[in-house]
Amino acid sequence: MASEVEKKAVFDIDSAKEVVQELRASFVAGKTKDYEWRRTQLKAMLKMMDENEPQIVAALRDDLSKPELESSIYEIAMLKNSCKLALKKMKHWMMPEKAKTSLATFPSSAEIVSEPLGVVLVISAWNYPLLLSLDPVIGAIAAGNAIVLKPSEISPATASLLAKLVANYMDSSCIKVVEGAVPETTALLEQKWDKIMYTGNGRIGRIVMAAAAKHLTPVVLELGGKCPVIVDSGINLQVATRRIIAGKWGCNNGQACISPDYIITTKDYAVELVRLPVYVYICNLVLFNLSSQALFILQVDSFKCELERFYGKNPLESKDLSRVVNSNHFARLLKLLDEDKVSSKIVYGGERDKSNLKIAPTILLDVPQDSLIMNEEIFGPLLPIITIDKVEDSFDLINSGTKPLAAYMFTNNKKLKEKFVEKVSAGGLVINDTTVHLAEPTLPFGGVGDSGMGAYHGKFSFDTFSHKKAVLYRSFAGDAPLRYPPYTNGKLRLLKALLGGSILGIIRALMGWSKA
Amino acid sequence: MEKDLGKEIMEMREYYRKGNTKHVTWRRAQLKGLLSFLAEKEVEIFRVLNLDLGKNYVEAFRDEVGLLKKSLNLALKDLRTWMASKEAKLPSIALLSYAELVPEPLGLILVISSWNFPMGLSLEPLIGAIAAGNAVVIKPSELAPASSSLLANALPNYLDTQAIKVIEGGPAVGQQLLHHKWDKIFFTGSTKVGRIIMSEAAKNLTPVTLELGGKCPAILDSLSWSWDKEVAINRIIGAKYGSCAGQACISIDYLLVEKPFSSTVMELMKALIKKMYGDNPRESHSISRIINKHHFLRLKDLLTDQKVKDCIVYGGSMDEDSLFIEPTILVDPPLESAMMTEEIFGPLLPIITVRNFDVLLKHVWRERSLFLVLKIQGFFLGSWIRLKTVLILSIQGLNH
């Protein structure tokens, strides 16, 4: 039964207050704590996606011109997997974890009890409007919370669809979708939540955290950054190139928080990456693990070759690329591309179609470090390649900037892999591929430093929306007077032994053989 | 002074960036340094805690030094395990792939500690931060000046001062520190200051850990065995008056008992308080004093309301010169009084009597947002089952 709030013309502070009050009442009444309720909601979500796949694909096409395959796999299929995993593992996740106790509290037993936080707010982004809205909601449901979801207004078709579907399939007394833009989000942020999860950019992330601070609300911020790709020599270049293309243009046309932002490679190797092929890719099967000089002579597939293979000679017409989401972002990207010291560095692409908000896959070589394109997250189909002398120099280059959400490296050199993992700090790292770590529920997905705080996916989602309550059980037996006054040296000796943890020490103390 | 601070922090960051704090040998050396500090300076530590808080040396060991030693020994023992990467399971379809979770230090940590356990609350977070490979700045509370001084003067002799610093000062210094970028801020203190810290941290997207407080209730079930009653009351007295005179975030704030049992509780409490602290608690030197005049007057104010004052059944005497308040018990002060709406943080124990558990749990459940610790005394078969059932019923909303 939907409340009147969503039907009101303006969603203001009072509306937000009402929503929170209603959800809090549902939570306090214990509705969302019940295991069966959680199962029912998750099953309903699965059904919702099964029965509405065409509508979802259509909405994503409206909002982003997202290719059907991307919608089906990266949004719907991933969500369904998330739901199924939660359904399968939830009972186990909900069980208290036994905790060890020590001599200091003997005899005792202890456990860590996961309890829902209460009423949570999920604010999602426009680039994966379904996934980034519902994936956190899955975690919040599994953990037993009541939820308000605020999808992004920049993807309005999906936001609308979500509002409609969630109201039809899920329990609206506990899970609500509030549509809107800045005023509505501000009204929601004025309220007291038990947790806020925000996916988006750092500027708004700061605003969300500042609003949360007023109520001491913990937050999860999934932000972004410039995700670098280090390309070493002596690798299977064709596979590497394809994986980079898939992570960049294959992920919403570069508009993804973990899309490769820029490439770092050695001066010699850069040429290989972009050079036009002379021989077809059969050569590549032979070229695996040869040195860069040999590759230079034989001439290999490169970005240009693979890009053409993927998107045709006229990528602006390709149906397999999302468009740039709106004219604001289109203008922003053109500003990056058309900057004086940058526009001359284009080695591939650069074409644009303003009316359809399309920019062709574009590669730039050696743009200056102080250019705009190297100082903000690109979030679009432009890929700069930065060259350095030694591949190890790339670590310092990456660490000189803010910590990104992901960092990638293509290499066969074991020592280099170890150095990469040791030296580069980012939310997540992938070696010899891009973006796929997102699909692994056993890996926490989240940022560090400027790329965010907190993490989710799999059990990490459940944990993020739970309070891990420590519980210690003691009995009345064995109450030693040594912790109570009147205090004596003897008691101090015994306490030292007890907190020292050794039985021998305690015996010595009891015998008066240890120092106070 | 602000410029110097900025320079100092920059130098620390550079030192950290060069990887000096990452290696296991460095971390072990710092942890061992802390153990040496606690061993060699034990007498000094007891002295400053007594100076700042009137804390008895046994209490100081039990609540601060002893726990720190325990933590250090654990950290030294398990450090390599904590530091090791852990394999993350991948589905069988992901052949030839391998995944792991790698713990890495955050960078530069700011630890702001509180005055009630000035050693414990400064050094316990430090242990964790060092074990994780970070560089750390500690700002101890200026309200415990002797302890703060000892930390600032002695620690440099035991630790790597290029990576671990103690910066003394009050709110002004705290503000200055907050203007800089940290990779994490660890704060122990009041909710009011907690909000300020988190707001400042938001400007740099710095994650925070806030250890705050609340009104920690203790529910005392009606017990029949006299041994159980004595143990329960002793533990309650110990938790209320024995740990920094109730000035602890996890002290029992107030006690909830059923009406028929309340007189037994009161009589037993009076007897056991006398047994623990003698006829003149101030002379026993076993109870800490109130930290300063401001808090003393705050506590005194809680009792100015005549309606509250009338509820005192034991104790109540206060000496402003020595900042001492004796163990005090009140019965059923009005629920709207400041005593029952603010965190007490002192040696005043309100006993709230209720008719039965249903009403009790409704009160507790409603106030749940304020809890840090809920102590349920009554782990005795019959009443425990009853309490558990009532808890479940209450959760399902049957609490009329």
mmCIF file of C-alpha atoms in Angstrom, chain B residues 229-388:
data_model
loop_
_atom_site.group_PDB
_atom_site.id
_atom_site.type_symbol
_atom_site.label_atom_id
_atom_site.label_comp_id
_atom_site.label_asym_id
_atom_site.label_seq_id
_atom_site.Cartn_x
_atom_site.Cartn_y
_atom_site.Cartn_z
ATOM 1 C CA LYS B 229 22.837 -11.694 43.964
ATOM 2 C CA GLU B 230 26.164 -10.817 45.549
ATOM 3 C CA VAL B 231 28.135 -11.422 42.354
ATOM 4 C CA ALA B 232 25.677 -9.406 40.311
ATOM 5 C CA ILE B 233 25.695 -6.446 42.690
ATOM 6 C CA ASN B 234 29.474 -6.554 43.053
ATOM 7 C CA ARG B 235 29.845 -6.427 39.296
ATOM 8 C CA ILE B 236 27.383 -3.554 39.052
ATOM 9 C CA ILE B 237 29.168 -1.600 41.768
ATOM 10 C CA GLY B 238 32.516 -2.330 40.165
ATOM 11 C CA ALA B 239 31.300 -1.171 36.776
ATOM 12 C CA LYS B 240 29.672 1.962 38.141
ATOM 13 C CA TYR B 241 32.000 3.281 40.800
ATOM 14 C CA GLY B 242 35.130 1.227 40.299
ATOM 15 C CA SER B 243 36.041 2.288 36.788
ATOM 16 C CA CYS B 244 37.062 5.919 36.882
ATOM 17 C CA ALA B 245 34.129 6.671 39.208
ATOM 18 C CA GLY B 246 31.573 6.033 36.498
ATOM 19 C CA GLN B 247 33.330 8.320 34.024
ATOM 20 C CA ALA B 248 33.671 5.609 31.381
ATOM 21 C CA CYS B 249 31.854 5.152 28.097
ATOM 22 C CA ILE B 250 30.812 1.640 29.076
ATOM 23 C CA SER B 251 30.025 2.320 32.715
ATOM 24 C CA ILE B 252 26.581 1.326 33.800
ATOM 25 C CA ASP B 253 24.552 4.497 33.487
ATOM 26 C CA TYR B 254 21.361 3.301 35.153
ATOM 27 C CA LEU B 255 19.907 0.116 36.552
ATOM 28 C CA LEU B 256 16.527 -1.419 35.772
ATOM 29 C CA VAL B 257 14.929 -3.798 38.277
ATOM 30 C CA GLU B 258 11.499 -5.184 38.951
ATOM 31 C CA LYS B 259 9.685 -3.446 41.814
ATOM 32 C CA PRO B 260 9.418 -6.434 44.182
ATOM 33 C CA PHE B 261 13.172 -7.013 43.899
ATOM 34 C CA SER B 262 14.239 -3.388 44.252
ATOM 35 C CA SER B 263 14.457 -3.190 48.049
ATOM 36 C CA THR B 264 16.663 -6.300 48.151
ATOM 37 C CA VAL B 265 18.892 -4.696 45.537
ATOM 38 C CA MET B 266 19.177 -1.422 47.453
ATOM 39 C CA GLU B 267 20.043 -3.060 50.757
ATOM 40 C CA LEU B 268 22.579 -5.343 49.155
ATOM 41 C CA MET B 269 24.137 -2.451 47.259
ATOM 42 C CA LYS B 270 24.549 -0.364 50.400
ATOM 43 C CA ALA B 271 26.178 -3.258 52.224
ATOM 44 C CA LEU B 272 28.538 -4.166 49.401
ATOM 45 C CA ILE B 273 29.557 -0.574 48.705
ATOM 46 C CA LYS B 274 30.537 -0.304 52.355
ATOM 47 C CA LYS B 275 32.461 -3.562 52.103
ATOM 48 C CA MET B 276 34.356 -2.355 49.022
ATOM 49 C CA TYR B 277 34.994 1.234 49.980
ATOM 50 C CA GLY B 278 34.700 1.289 53.748
ATOM 51 C CA ASP B 279 32.809 3.830 55.817
ATOM 52 C CA ASN B 280 34.655 6.748 54.278
ATOM 53 C CA PRO B 281 35.016 6.118 50.530
ATOM 54 C CA ARG B 282 37.145 9.211 49.988
ATOM 55 C CA GLU B 283 39.753 7.946 52.425
ATOM 56 C CA SER B 284 39.830 4.533 50.743
ATOM 57 C CA HIS B 285 41.702 6.006 47.748
ATOM 58 C CA SER B 286 39.976 3.369 45.669
ATOM 59 C CA ILE B 287 37.692 5.653 43.753
ATOM 60 C CA SER B 288 38.836 8.108 41.134
ATOM 61 C CA ARG B 289 37.808 11.695 41.557
ATOM 62 C CA ILE B 290 35.885 13.798 39.044
ATOM 63 C CA ILE B 291 38.182 15.054 36.287
ATOM 64 C CA ASN B 292 37.654 18.790 36.746
ATOM 65 C CA LYS B 293 35.424 21.514 38.177
ATOM 66 C CA HIS B 294 33.353 21.745 34.992
ATOM 67 C CA HIS B 295 32.284 18.100 35.181
ATOM 68 C CA PHE B 296 31.936 18.260 38.945
ATOM 69 C CA LEU B 297 29.474 21.126 38.613
ATOM 70 C CA ARG B 298 27.726 19.317 35.784
ATOM 71 C CA LEU B 299 27.141 16.329 38.056
ATOM 72 C CA LYS B 300 26.165 18.589 40.948
ATOM 73 C CA ASP B 301 23.593 20.214 38.656
ATOM 74 C CA LEU B 302 21.999 16.866 37.932
ATOM 75 C CA LEU B 303 21.032 16.774 41.594
ATOM 76 C CA THR B 304 19.798 20.361 42.023
ATOM 77 C CA ASP B 305 16.258 19.510 40.952
ATOM 78 C CA GLN B 306 14.477 18.847 44.273
ATOM 79 C CA LYS B 307 12.464 16.058 42.671
ATOM 80 C CA VAL B 308 15.740 14.324 41.802
ATOM 81 C CA LYS B 309 17.382 15.131 45.112
ATOM 82 C CA ASP B 310 14.521 13.512 46.970
ATOM 83 C CA CYS B 311 15.275 10.251 45.236
ATOM 84 C CA ILE B 312 18.724 9.860 46.768
ATOM 85 C CA VAL B 313 18.731 6.791 49.016
ATOM 86 C CA TYR B 314 22.452 6.502 49.572
ATOM 87 C CA GLY B 315 25.482 8.768 49.381
ATOM 88 C CA GLY B 316 25.061 12.165 47.760
ATOM 89 C CA SER B 317 27.918 13.985 49.474
ATOM 90 C CA MET B 318 30.185 16.043 47.252
ATOM 91 C CA ASP B 319 33.414 17.875 48.008
ATOM 92 C CA GLU B 320 34.268 20.569 45.494
ATOM 93 C CA ASP B 321 37.816 21.102 46.768
ATOM 94 C CA SER B 322 38.872 17.545 46.216
ATOM 95 C CA LEU B 323 36.464 17.035 43.300
ATOM 96 C CA PHE B 324 35.174 13.945 45.036
ATOM 97 C CA ILE B 325 31.623 12.564 44.842
ATOM 98 C CA GLU B 326 30.848 9.508 46.923
ATOM 99 C CA PRO B 327 29.021 6.500 45.489
ATOM 100 C CA THR B 328 25.413 7.639 45.224
ATOM 101 C CA ILE B 329 22.204 5.741 44.563
ATOM 102 C CA LEU B 330 18.882 7.231 43.555
ATOM 103 C CA VAL B 331 15.588 5.441 43.137
ATOM 104 C CA ASP B 332 13.145 6.382 40.385
ATOM 105 C CA PRO B 333 14.196 9.933 39.535
ATOM 106 C CA PRO B 334 11.764 11.432 37.006
ATOM 107 C CA LEU B 335 12.415 10.073 33.511
ATOM 108 C CA GLU B 336 12.333 13.583 32.020
ATOM 109 C CA SER B 337 15.045 14.844 34.357
ATOM 110 C CA ALA B 338 18.517 15.583 33.008
ATOM 111 C CA MET B 339 19.745 12.665 35.085
ATOM 112 C CA MET B 340 17.722 10.328 32.891
ATOM 113 C CA THR B 341 18.096 12.042 29.528
ATOM 114 C CA GLU B 342 21.840 12.771 29.435
ATOM 115 C CA GLU B 343 24.766 10.414 29.813
ATOM 116 C CA ILE B 344 25.624 10.674 33.519
ATOM 117 C CA PHE B 345 29.365 9.928 33.364
ATOM 118 C CA GLY B 346 29.807 9.982 37.118
ATOM 119 C CA PRO B 347 29.245 8.001 40.315
ATOM 120 C CA LEU B 348 25.478 8.549 40.479
ATOM 121 C CA LEU B 349 23.369 5.445 39.942
ATOM 122 C CA PRO B 350 19.657 5.793 39.266
ATOM 123 C CA ILE B 351 17.667 2.628 39.899
ATOM 124 C CA ILE B 352 14.524 2.581 37.811
ATOM 125 C CA THR B 353 11.897 0.179 39.068
ATOM 126 C CA VAL B 354 9.416 -1.356 36.703
ATOM 127 C CA ARG B 355 6.362 -3.470 37.242
ATOM 128 C CA ASN B 356 7.432 -6.228 34.926
ATOM 129 C CA PHE B 357 9.730 -7.026 32.027
ATOM 130 C CA ASP B 358 7.311 -6.131 29.244
ATOM 131 C CA VAL B 359 7.293 -2.507 30.318
ATOM 132 C CA LEU B 360 11.037 -2.631 30.944
ATOM 133 C CA LEU B 361 11.826 -3.858 27.472
ATOM 134 C CA LYS B 362 9.559 -1.324 25.826
ATOM 135 C CA HIS B 363 11.593 1.389 27.561
ATOM 136 C CA VAL B 364 14.868 -0.217 26.618
ATOM 137 C CA TRP B 365 13.800 -0.884 23.025
ATOM 138 C CA ARG B 366 12.639 2.682 22.546
ATOM 139 C CA GLU B 367 15.872 4.077 23.838
ATOM 140 C CA ARG B 368 18.017 1.588 21.922
ATOM 141 C CA SER B 369 19.707 4.219 19.848
ATOM 142 C CA LEU B 370 21.560 5.366 22.955
ATOM 143 C CA PHE B 371 23.148 2.081 23.966
ATOM 144 C CA LEU B 372 26.712 1.064 23.971
ATOM 145 C CA VAL B 373 26.394 -1.862 26.337
ATOM 146 C CA LEU B 374 23.369 -3.712 27.565
ATOM 147 C CA LYS B 375 24.109 -5.817 30.581
ATOM 148 C CA ILE B 376 21.575 -8.445 31.390
ATOM 149 C CA GLN B 377 22.234 -9.856 34.803
ATOM 150 C CA GLY B 378 20.235 -12.909 35.346
ATOM 151 C CA PHE B 379 21.796 -15.751 33.462
ATOM 152 C CA PHE B 380 19.863 -18.226 35.528
ATOM 153 C CA LEU B 381 17.789 -20.812 33.744
ATOM 154 C CA GLY B 382 14.201 -19.902 34.599
ATOM 155 C CA SER B 383 14.426 -16.168 34.400
ATOM 156 C CA TRP B 384 16.811 -16.198 31.414
ATOM 157 C CA ILE B 385 14.338 -18.146 29.334
ATOM 158 C CA ARG B 386 11.613 -15.767 30.376
ATOM 159 C CA LEU B 387 13.724 -12.747 29.519
ATOM 160 C CA LYS B 388 14.703 -14.193 26.154
#
